[in-house]
Coordinates of C-alpha atoms in Angstrom, one line a residue:
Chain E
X1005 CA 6.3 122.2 10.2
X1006 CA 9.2 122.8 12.5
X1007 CA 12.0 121.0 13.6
X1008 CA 12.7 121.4 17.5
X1009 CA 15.2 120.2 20.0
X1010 CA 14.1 120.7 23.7
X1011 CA 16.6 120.8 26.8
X1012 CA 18.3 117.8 25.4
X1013 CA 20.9 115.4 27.0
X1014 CA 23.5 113.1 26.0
X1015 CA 26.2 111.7 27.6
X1016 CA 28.5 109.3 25.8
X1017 CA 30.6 106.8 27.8
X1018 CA 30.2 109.2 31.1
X1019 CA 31.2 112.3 29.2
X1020 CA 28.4 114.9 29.2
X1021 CA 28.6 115.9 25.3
X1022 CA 25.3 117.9 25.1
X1023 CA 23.7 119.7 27.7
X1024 CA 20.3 121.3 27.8
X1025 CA 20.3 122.4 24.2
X1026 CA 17.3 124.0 22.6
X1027 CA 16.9 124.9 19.1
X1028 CA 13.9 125.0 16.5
X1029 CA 14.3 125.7 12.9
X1030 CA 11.5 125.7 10.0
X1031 CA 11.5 122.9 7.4
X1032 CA 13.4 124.3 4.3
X1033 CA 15.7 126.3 6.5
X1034 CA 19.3 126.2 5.9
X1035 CA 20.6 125.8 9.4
X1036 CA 24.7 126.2 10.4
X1037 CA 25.6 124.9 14.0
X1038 CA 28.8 126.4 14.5
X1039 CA 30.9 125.7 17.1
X1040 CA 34.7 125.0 18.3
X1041 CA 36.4 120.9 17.3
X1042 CA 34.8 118.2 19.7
X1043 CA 32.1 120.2 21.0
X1044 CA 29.6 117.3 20.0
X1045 CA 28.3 118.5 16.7
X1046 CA 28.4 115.1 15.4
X1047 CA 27.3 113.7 18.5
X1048 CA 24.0 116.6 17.5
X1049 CA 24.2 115.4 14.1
X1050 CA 23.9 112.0 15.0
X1051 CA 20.7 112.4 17.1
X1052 CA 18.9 114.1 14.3
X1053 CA 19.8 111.1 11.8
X1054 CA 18.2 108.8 14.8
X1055 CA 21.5 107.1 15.2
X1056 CA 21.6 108.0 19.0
X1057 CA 19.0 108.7 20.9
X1058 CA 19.3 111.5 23.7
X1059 CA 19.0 110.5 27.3
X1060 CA 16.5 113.1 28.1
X1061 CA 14.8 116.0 26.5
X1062 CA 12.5 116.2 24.0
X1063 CA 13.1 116.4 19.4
X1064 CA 10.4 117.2 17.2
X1065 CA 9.3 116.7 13.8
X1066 CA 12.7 114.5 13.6
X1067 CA 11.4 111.2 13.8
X1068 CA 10.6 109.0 10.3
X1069 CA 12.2 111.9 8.3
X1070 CA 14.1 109.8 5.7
X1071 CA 18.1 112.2 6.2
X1072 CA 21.1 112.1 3.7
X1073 CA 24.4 113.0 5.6
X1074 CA 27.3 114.4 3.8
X1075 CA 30.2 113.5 6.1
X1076 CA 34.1 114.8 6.0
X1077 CA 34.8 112.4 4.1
X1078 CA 33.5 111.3 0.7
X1079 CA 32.6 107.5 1.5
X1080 CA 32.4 105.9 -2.2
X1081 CA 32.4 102.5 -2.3
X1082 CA 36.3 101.9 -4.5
X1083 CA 34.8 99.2 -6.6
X1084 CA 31.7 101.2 -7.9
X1085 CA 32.1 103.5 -10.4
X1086 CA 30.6 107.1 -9.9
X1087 CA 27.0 106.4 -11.0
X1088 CA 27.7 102.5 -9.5
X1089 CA 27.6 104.7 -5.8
X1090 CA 24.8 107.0 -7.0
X1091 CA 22.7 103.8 -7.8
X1092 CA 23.8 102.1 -4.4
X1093 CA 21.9 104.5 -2.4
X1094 CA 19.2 105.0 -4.4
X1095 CA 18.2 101.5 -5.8
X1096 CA 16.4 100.5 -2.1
X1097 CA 13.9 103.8 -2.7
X1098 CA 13.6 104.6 -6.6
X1099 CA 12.7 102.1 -9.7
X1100 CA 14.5 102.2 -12.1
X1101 CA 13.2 104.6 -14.7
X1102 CA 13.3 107.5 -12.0
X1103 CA 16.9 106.2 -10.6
X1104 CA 18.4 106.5 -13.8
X1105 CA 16.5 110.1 -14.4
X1106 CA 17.5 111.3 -11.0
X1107 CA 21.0 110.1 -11.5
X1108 CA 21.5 111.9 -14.7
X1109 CA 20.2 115.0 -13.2
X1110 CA 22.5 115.1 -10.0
X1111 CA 25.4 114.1 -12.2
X1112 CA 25.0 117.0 -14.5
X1113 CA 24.3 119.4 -11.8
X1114 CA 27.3 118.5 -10.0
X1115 CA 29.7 118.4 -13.6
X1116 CA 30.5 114.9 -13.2
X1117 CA 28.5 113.8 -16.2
X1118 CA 31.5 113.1 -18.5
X1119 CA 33.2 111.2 -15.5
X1120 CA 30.4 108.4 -14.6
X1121 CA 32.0 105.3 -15.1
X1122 CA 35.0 106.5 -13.5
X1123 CA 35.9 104.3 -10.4
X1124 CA 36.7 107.0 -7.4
X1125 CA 40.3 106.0 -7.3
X1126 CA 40.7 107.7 -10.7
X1127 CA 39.1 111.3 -9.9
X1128 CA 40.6 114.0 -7.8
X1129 CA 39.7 114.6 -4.1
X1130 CA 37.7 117.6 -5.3
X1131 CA 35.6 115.4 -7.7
X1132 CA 35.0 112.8 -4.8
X1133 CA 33.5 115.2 -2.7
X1134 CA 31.4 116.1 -5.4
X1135 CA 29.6 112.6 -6.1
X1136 CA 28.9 112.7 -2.6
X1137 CA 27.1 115.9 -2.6
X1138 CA 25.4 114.4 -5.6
X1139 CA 24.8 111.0 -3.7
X1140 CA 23.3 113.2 -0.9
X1141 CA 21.1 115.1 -3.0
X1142 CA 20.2 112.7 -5.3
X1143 CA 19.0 110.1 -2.4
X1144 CA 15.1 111.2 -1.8
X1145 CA 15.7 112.9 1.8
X1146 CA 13.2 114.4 3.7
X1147 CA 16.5 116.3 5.8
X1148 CA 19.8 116.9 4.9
X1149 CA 22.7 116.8 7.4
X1150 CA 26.2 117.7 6.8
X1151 CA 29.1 116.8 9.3
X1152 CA 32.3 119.5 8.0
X1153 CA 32.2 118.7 4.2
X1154 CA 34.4 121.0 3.4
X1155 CA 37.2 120.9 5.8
X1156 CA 40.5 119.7 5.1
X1157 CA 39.9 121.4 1.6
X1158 CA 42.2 124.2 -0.4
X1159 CA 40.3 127.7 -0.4
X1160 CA 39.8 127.5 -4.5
X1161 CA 38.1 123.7 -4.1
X1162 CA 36.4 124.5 -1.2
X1163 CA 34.8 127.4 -2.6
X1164 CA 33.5 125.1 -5.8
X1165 CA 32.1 122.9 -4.1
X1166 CA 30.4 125.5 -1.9
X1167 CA 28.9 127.0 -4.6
X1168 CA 27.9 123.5 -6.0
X1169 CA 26.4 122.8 -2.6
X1170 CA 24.4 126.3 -3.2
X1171 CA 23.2 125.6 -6.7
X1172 CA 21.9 121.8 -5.4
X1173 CA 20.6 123.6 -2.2
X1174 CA 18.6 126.5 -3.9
X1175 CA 17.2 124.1 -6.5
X1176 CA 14.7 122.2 -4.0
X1177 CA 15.3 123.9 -0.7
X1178 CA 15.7 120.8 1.6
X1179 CA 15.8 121.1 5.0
X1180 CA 19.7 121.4 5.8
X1181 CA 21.7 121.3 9.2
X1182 CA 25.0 122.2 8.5
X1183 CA 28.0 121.6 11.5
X1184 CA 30.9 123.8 11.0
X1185 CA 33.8 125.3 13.1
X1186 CA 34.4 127.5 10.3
X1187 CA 33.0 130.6 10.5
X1188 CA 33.3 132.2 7.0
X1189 CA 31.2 128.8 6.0
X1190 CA 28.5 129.8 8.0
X1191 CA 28.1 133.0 7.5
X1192 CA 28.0 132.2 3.4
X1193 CA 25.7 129.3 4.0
X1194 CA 23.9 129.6 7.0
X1195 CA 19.8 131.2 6.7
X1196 CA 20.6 130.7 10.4
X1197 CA 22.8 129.7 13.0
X1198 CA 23.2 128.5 16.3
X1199 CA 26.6 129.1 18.2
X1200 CA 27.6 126.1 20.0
X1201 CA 29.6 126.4 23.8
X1202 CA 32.3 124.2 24.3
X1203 CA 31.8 120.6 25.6
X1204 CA 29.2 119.9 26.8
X1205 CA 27.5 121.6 24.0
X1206 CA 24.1 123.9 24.7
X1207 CA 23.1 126.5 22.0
X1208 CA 24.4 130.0 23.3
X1209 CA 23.8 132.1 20.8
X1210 CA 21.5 132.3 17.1
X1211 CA 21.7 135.1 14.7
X1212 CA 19.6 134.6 11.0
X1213 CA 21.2 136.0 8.0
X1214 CA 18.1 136.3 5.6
X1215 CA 20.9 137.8 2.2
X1216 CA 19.7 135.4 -0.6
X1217 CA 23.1 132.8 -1.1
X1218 CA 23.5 134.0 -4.6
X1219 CA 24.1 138.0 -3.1
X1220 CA 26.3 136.8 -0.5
X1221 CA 30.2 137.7 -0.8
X1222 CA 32.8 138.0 1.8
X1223 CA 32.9 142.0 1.9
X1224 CA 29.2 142.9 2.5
X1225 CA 29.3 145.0 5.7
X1226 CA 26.3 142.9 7.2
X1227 CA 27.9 139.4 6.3
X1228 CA 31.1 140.8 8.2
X1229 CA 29.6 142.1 11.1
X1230 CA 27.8 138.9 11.3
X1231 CA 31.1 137.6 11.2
X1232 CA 32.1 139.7 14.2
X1233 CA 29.1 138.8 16.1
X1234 CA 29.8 134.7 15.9
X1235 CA 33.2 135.6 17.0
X1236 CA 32.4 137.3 19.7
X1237 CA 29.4 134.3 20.6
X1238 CA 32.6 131.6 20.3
X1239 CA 35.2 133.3 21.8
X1240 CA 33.4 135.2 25.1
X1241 CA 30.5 132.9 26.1
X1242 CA 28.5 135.1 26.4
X1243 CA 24.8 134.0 27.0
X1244 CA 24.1 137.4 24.1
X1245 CA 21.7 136.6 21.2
X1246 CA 22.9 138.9 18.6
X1247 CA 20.2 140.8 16.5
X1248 CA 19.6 139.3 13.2
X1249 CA 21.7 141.3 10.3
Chain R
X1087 CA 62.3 97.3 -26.3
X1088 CA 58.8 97.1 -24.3
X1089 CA 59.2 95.9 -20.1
X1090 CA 57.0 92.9 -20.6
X1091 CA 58.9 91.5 -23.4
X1092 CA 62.5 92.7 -21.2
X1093 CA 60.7 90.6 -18.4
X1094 CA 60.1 87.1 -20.4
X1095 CA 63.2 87.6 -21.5
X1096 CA 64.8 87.8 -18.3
X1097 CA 62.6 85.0 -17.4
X1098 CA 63.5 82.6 -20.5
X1099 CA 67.1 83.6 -19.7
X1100 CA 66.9 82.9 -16.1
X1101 CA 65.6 79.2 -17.2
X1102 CA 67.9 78.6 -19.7
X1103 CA 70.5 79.2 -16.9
X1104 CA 69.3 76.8 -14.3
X1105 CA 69.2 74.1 -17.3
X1106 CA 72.8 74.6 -17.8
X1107 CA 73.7 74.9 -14.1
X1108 CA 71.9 71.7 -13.9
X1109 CA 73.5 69.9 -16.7
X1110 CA 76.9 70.7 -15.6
X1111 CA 76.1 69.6 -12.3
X1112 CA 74.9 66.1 -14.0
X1113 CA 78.5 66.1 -16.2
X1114 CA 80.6 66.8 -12.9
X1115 CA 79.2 64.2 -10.5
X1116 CA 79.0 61.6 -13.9
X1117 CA 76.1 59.5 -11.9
X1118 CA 72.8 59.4 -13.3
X1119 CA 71.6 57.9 -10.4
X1120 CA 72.7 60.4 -8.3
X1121 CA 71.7 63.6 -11.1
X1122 CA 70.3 62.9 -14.3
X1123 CA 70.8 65.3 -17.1
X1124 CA 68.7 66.8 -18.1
X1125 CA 68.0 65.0 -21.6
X1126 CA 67.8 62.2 -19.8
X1127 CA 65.1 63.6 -17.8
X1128 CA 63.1 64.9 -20.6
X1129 CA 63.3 61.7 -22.4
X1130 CA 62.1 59.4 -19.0
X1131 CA 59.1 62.9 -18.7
X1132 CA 57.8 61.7 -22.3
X1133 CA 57.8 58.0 -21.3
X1134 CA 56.1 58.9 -17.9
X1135 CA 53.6 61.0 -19.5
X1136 CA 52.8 58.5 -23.0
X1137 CA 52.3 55.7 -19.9
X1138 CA 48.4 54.4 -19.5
X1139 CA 49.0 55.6 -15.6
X1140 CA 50.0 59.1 -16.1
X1141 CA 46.9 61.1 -17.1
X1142 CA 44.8 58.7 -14.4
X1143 CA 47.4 59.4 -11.8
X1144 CA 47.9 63.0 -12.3
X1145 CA 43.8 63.5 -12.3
X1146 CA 43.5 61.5 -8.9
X1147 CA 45.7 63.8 -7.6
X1148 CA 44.6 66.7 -8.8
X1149 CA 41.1 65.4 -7.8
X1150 CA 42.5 65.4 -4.0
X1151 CA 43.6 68.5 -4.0
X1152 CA 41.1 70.3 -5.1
X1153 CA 38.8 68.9 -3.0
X1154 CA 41.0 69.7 -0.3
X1155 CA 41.2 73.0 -1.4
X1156 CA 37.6 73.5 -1.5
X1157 CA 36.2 72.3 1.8
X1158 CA 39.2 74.1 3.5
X1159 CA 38.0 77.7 1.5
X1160 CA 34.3 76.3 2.4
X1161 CA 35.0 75.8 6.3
X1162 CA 37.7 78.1 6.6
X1163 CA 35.3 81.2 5.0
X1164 CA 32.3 80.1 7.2
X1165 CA 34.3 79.8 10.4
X1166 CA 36.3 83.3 9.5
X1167 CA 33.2 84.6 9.0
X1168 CA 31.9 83.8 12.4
X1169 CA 35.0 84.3 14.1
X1170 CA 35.0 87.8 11.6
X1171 CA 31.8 89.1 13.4
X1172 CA 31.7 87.8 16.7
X1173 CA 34.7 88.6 18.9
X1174 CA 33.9 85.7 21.3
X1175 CA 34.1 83.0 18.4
X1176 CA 37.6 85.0 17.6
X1177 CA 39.0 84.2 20.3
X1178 CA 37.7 80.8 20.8
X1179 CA 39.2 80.3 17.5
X1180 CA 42.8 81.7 18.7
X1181 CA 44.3 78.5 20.0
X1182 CA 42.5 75.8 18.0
X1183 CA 44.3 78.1 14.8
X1184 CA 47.8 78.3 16.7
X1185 CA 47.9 74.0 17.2
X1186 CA 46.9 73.7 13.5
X1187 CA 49.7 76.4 12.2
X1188 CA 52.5 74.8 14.1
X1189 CA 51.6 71.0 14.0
X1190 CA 54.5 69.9 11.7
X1191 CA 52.8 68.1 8.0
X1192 CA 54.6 65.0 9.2
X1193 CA 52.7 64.4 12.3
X1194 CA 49.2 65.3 10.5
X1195 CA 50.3 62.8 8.0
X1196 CA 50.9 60.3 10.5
X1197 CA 48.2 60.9 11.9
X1198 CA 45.9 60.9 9.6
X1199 CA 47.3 57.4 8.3
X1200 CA 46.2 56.1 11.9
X1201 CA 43.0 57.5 11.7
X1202 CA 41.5 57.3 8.0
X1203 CA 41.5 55.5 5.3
X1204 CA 44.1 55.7 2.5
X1205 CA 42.2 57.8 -0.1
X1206 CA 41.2 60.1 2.9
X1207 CA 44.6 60.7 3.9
X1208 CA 46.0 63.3 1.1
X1209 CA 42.4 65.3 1.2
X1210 CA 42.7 65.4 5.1
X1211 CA 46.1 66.6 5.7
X1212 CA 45.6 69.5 2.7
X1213 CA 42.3 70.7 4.4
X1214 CA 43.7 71.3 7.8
X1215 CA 47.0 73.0 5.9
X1216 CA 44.7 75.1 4.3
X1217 CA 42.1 75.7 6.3
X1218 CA 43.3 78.2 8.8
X1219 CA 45.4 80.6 5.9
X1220 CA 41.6 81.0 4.4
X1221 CA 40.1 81.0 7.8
X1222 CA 42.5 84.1 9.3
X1223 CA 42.4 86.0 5.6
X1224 CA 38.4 85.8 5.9
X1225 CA 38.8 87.4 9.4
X1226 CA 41.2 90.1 8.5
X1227 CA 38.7 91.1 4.9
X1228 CA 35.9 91.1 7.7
X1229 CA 37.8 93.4 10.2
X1230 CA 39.2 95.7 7.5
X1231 CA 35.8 96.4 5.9
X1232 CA 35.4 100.0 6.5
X1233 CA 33.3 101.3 9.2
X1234 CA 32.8 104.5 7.4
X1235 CA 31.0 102.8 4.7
X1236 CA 29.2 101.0 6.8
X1237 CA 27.5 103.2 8.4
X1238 CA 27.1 105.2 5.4
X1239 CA 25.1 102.5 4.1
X1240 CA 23.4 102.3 7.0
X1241 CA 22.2 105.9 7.0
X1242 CA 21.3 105.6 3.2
X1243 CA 19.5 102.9 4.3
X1244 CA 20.3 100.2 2.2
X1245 CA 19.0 96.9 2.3
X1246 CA 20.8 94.6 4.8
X1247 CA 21.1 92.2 1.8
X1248 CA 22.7 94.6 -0.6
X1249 CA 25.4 95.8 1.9
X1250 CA 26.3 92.5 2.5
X1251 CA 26.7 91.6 -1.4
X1252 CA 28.1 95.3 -2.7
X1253 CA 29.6 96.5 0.5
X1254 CA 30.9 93.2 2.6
X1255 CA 31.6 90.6 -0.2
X1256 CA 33.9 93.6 -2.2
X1257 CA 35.8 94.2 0.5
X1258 CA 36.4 91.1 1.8
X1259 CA 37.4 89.1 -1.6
X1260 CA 40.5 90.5 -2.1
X1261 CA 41.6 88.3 1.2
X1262 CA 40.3 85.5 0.1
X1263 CA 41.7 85.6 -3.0
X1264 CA 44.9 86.1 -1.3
X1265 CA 44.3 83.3 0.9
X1266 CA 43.0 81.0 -2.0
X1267 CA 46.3 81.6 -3.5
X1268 CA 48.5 80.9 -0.7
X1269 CA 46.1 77.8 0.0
X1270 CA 46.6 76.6 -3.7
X1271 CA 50.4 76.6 -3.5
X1272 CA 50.3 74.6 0.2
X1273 CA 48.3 72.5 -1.6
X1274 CA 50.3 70.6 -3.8
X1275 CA 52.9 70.7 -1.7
X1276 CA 51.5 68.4 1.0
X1277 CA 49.3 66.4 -0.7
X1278 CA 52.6 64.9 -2.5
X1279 CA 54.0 64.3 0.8
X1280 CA 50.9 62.7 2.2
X1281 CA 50.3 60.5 -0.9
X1282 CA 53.7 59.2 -0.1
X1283 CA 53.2 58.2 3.0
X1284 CA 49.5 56.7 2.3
X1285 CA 50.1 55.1 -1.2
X1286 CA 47.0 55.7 -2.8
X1287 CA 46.6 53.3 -6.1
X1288 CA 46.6 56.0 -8.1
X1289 CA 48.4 59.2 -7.1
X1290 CA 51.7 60.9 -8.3
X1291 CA 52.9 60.7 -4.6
X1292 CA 52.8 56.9 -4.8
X1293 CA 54.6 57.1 -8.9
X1294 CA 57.7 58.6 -6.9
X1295 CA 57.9 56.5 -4.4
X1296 CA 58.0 53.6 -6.6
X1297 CA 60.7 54.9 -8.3
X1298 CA 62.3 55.9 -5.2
X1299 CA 62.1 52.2 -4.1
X1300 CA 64.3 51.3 -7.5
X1301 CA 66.1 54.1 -7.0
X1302 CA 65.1 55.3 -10.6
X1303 CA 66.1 58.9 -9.9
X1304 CA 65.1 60.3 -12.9
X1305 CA 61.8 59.3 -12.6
X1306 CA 61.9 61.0 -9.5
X1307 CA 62.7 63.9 -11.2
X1308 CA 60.0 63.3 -14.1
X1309 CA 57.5 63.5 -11.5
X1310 CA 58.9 66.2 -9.9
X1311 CA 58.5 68.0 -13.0
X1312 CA 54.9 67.0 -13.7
X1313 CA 53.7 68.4 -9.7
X1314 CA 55.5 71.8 -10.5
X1315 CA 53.4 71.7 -13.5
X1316 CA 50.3 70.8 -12.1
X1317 CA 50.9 73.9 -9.1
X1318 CA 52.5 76.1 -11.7
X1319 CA 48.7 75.9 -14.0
X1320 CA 46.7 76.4 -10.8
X1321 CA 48.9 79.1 -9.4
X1322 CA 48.9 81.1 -12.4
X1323 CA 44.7 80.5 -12.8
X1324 CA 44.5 81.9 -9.3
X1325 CA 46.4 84.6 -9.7
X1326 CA 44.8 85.7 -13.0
X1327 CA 41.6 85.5 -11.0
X1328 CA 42.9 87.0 -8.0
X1329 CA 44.0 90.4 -10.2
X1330 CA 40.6 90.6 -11.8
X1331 CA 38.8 90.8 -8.8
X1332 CA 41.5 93.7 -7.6
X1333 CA 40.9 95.5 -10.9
X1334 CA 39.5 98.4 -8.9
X1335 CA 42.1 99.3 -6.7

């Protein structure tokens, strides 16, 4: 099964935010959309979840897919504890034999185990963002989108929760699209990856990076000239589709 | 020397103080009908409170103002809640909430005196004081209910019902708790001052202005005493409830 956009439009309040974007990923990909700050990526995100609809243009495989969204932010509920916003999620689509196994799972997976009746107000920023990786892979999603998780974040945190992002990812291989600006992110997450132009957005460039995650590390020469590559697709605009690394 | 045990202490002190200020007070002006002492005082309190009247006037009253209290949090939540969700009903609600804030008590009492009967009065006049603190604390809990989470919820896709209970009702009772408490305190303020304007039969209103009438003074003041009882119990109740329902911030 694929997963397809088709010369799609959106304008928002007048502003053209997307124009004519194409792009078609596999289920069980691990897609990065990369592209410069308010070029529309969450306006993209947003039509995948179904939250928007485009104005013209055609998506694929897209509609009834049950999607998880891991946003910037954490978004726990304060007066829940951190298996009290697991359970929130989940207790509409699980009973509660499988809720509580799939809680105890996610929790462990993400180290939070020890910390579940914590209310969020008591854990780090670090261990917030970390539930709601947990919350997103816990809740039974057919897609996964993630809207900039991990900006805003010091390098060491950032690159634990990447890694706990990797671990969750590589354990069931969901189907993931993953906005970022950031273009070490996608290069260590990405299978593949679409460079976004500026506003309005349209998809001018794609390069796949098929390294497994776990070989992946910031000095292979491949991962840097694929590095290069997205730079060169961000900062020229150039219509070029590199060849994959 | 632990803080909690420094604060009662300040506390007690700070009492003890006023007694005395109060006391000397009743020595220099030498009039008990102008300041009892404070002995005095206690002594008329027991005979107030060891009368057949006392514990039926004090529950009439309390009786009022509860009720008071109630269908003001009832009407006020319900309209804030509309007015909460739907922008038009907020603004409808604007000036109907100004003429309520700035009528003076007095001319609600008076009012109210024309229009209802004289048990009616007190529960009257402590509804509309009430009603719009809960009605605009019900409005801001609505509008500060994060959007985030909301659409969170949405994507999750959790029941209607449950984002309404878990996500809605938790963020929004902190301002009504806040409101209740504010409510509570107008409460007992009014409803004296309505009751002693009405004369209800049995009411602690009516008690001081009886005594007012013989100028007994220090009844006044034994009365006195018993309301800031009465609004001391229910203000403290409130705000124990009002901090357990904050326990998670």
């Amino acid at each position: 099964m694929k997963l397809a956009l088709r010369h799609v439009y959106k304008r928002i309040e007048g502003l053209e935010v997307i124009r004519d974007l194409s792009l078609e990923v596999e289920e069980g990909r691990l897609a990065c959309i990369l592209g410069p700050s308010g070029a529309g990526k969450t306006t993209l995100l947003n039509l995948m979840a179904g939250i928007t609809v485009p104005d013209s243009g055609e998506m694929e495989g897209f509609s009834g897919k049950r999607v998880s969204y891991l946003f910037q932010e954490p978004r726990l509920l304060k007066w829940k504890t951190v298996r009290g916003n697991l359970e929130f999620v989940l207790k509409d689509h699980m009973g509660p034999a499988e809720r509580q196994r799939t809680i105890d799972r996610y929790l462990q997976m993400v180290g939070l185990t020890e910390f579940q009746h914590y209310l969020p107000a008591k854990l780090s920023g670090g261990m917030r963002q970390r539930v709601a990786l947990a919350r997103a892979f816990a809740f039974p999603s057919d897609l996964l989108l993630m809207d900039e998780p991990f900006t805003g974040l010091d390098v060491q945190l950032k690159l634990s929760l990447m890694q706990a992002f990797i671990d969750l990812w590589l354990a069931d291989r969901r189907t993931t699209f993953f906005v970022t600006h950031n273009i070490q992110e996608a290069v260590m997450l990405g299978e593949e990856i679409f460079v976004l132009s500026d506003r309005p957005a349209s998809v001018k460039g794609h390069i796949e990076l098929s390294i497994p995650h776990r070989q992946r590390d910031g000095a292979m020469p491949e991962l840097q000239r694929a590095e290069r590559d997205l730079f060169r697709l961000l900062t020229l605009g150039t219509d070029a589709t590199a060849s994959p690394a | 020397m632990g803080s909690t045990t420094r604060h009662s202490l300040a506390t007690v002190s700070s009492v003890l103080v006023l007694i005395l200020i109060w006391k000397l007070l009743s020595l220099m002006i030498g009039a008990e009908i102008i300041l009892p002492a404070p002995e005095s005082t206690v002594r008329d309190l027991l005979s107030v409170v060891r009368s057949p009247d006392f514990w039926p006037s004090v529950g009439a009253t309390v009786a009022r103002g509860l009720i008071g209290f109630l269908v003001s949090c009832l009407g006020g939540i319900a309209v804030g809640l509309l007015a909460g969700f739907n922008s038009l009903a907020f603004w409808m609600l604007q000036p109907l909430l100004t003429v309520i804030r700035s009528t003076p008590v007095m001319a609600v009492i008076l009012l109210a005196l024309i229009w209802f009967q004289t048990e009616m009065v007190p529960i009257f006049v402590s509804f509309l004081m009430a009603f719009p603190i809960m009605c605009s604390n019900t409005i801001e809990g609505i509008r500060n209910v994060d959007a985030q989470l909301v659409e969170m919820a949405r994507l999750f896709r959790v029941s209607p019902r449950r984002v309404l209970w878990e996500l809605y009702l938790p963020s929004v009772l902190p301002f009504l708790m806040a409101g209740a408490s504010a409510a509570m305190g107008l409460t007992w303020k009014v409803i004296i001052a309505a009751e002693i304007l009405s004369q209800p039969r049995l009411a602690i209103g009516t008690e001081m202005q009886t005594a007012k009438t013989y100028l007994d003074t220090v009844r006044v003041f034994s009365w006195t005493i018993v309301i800031i009882t009465v609004s001391f119990v229910f203000e403290t109740a409130m705000q124990a409830a009002e901090k357990h329902f904050r326990a998670w911030r």
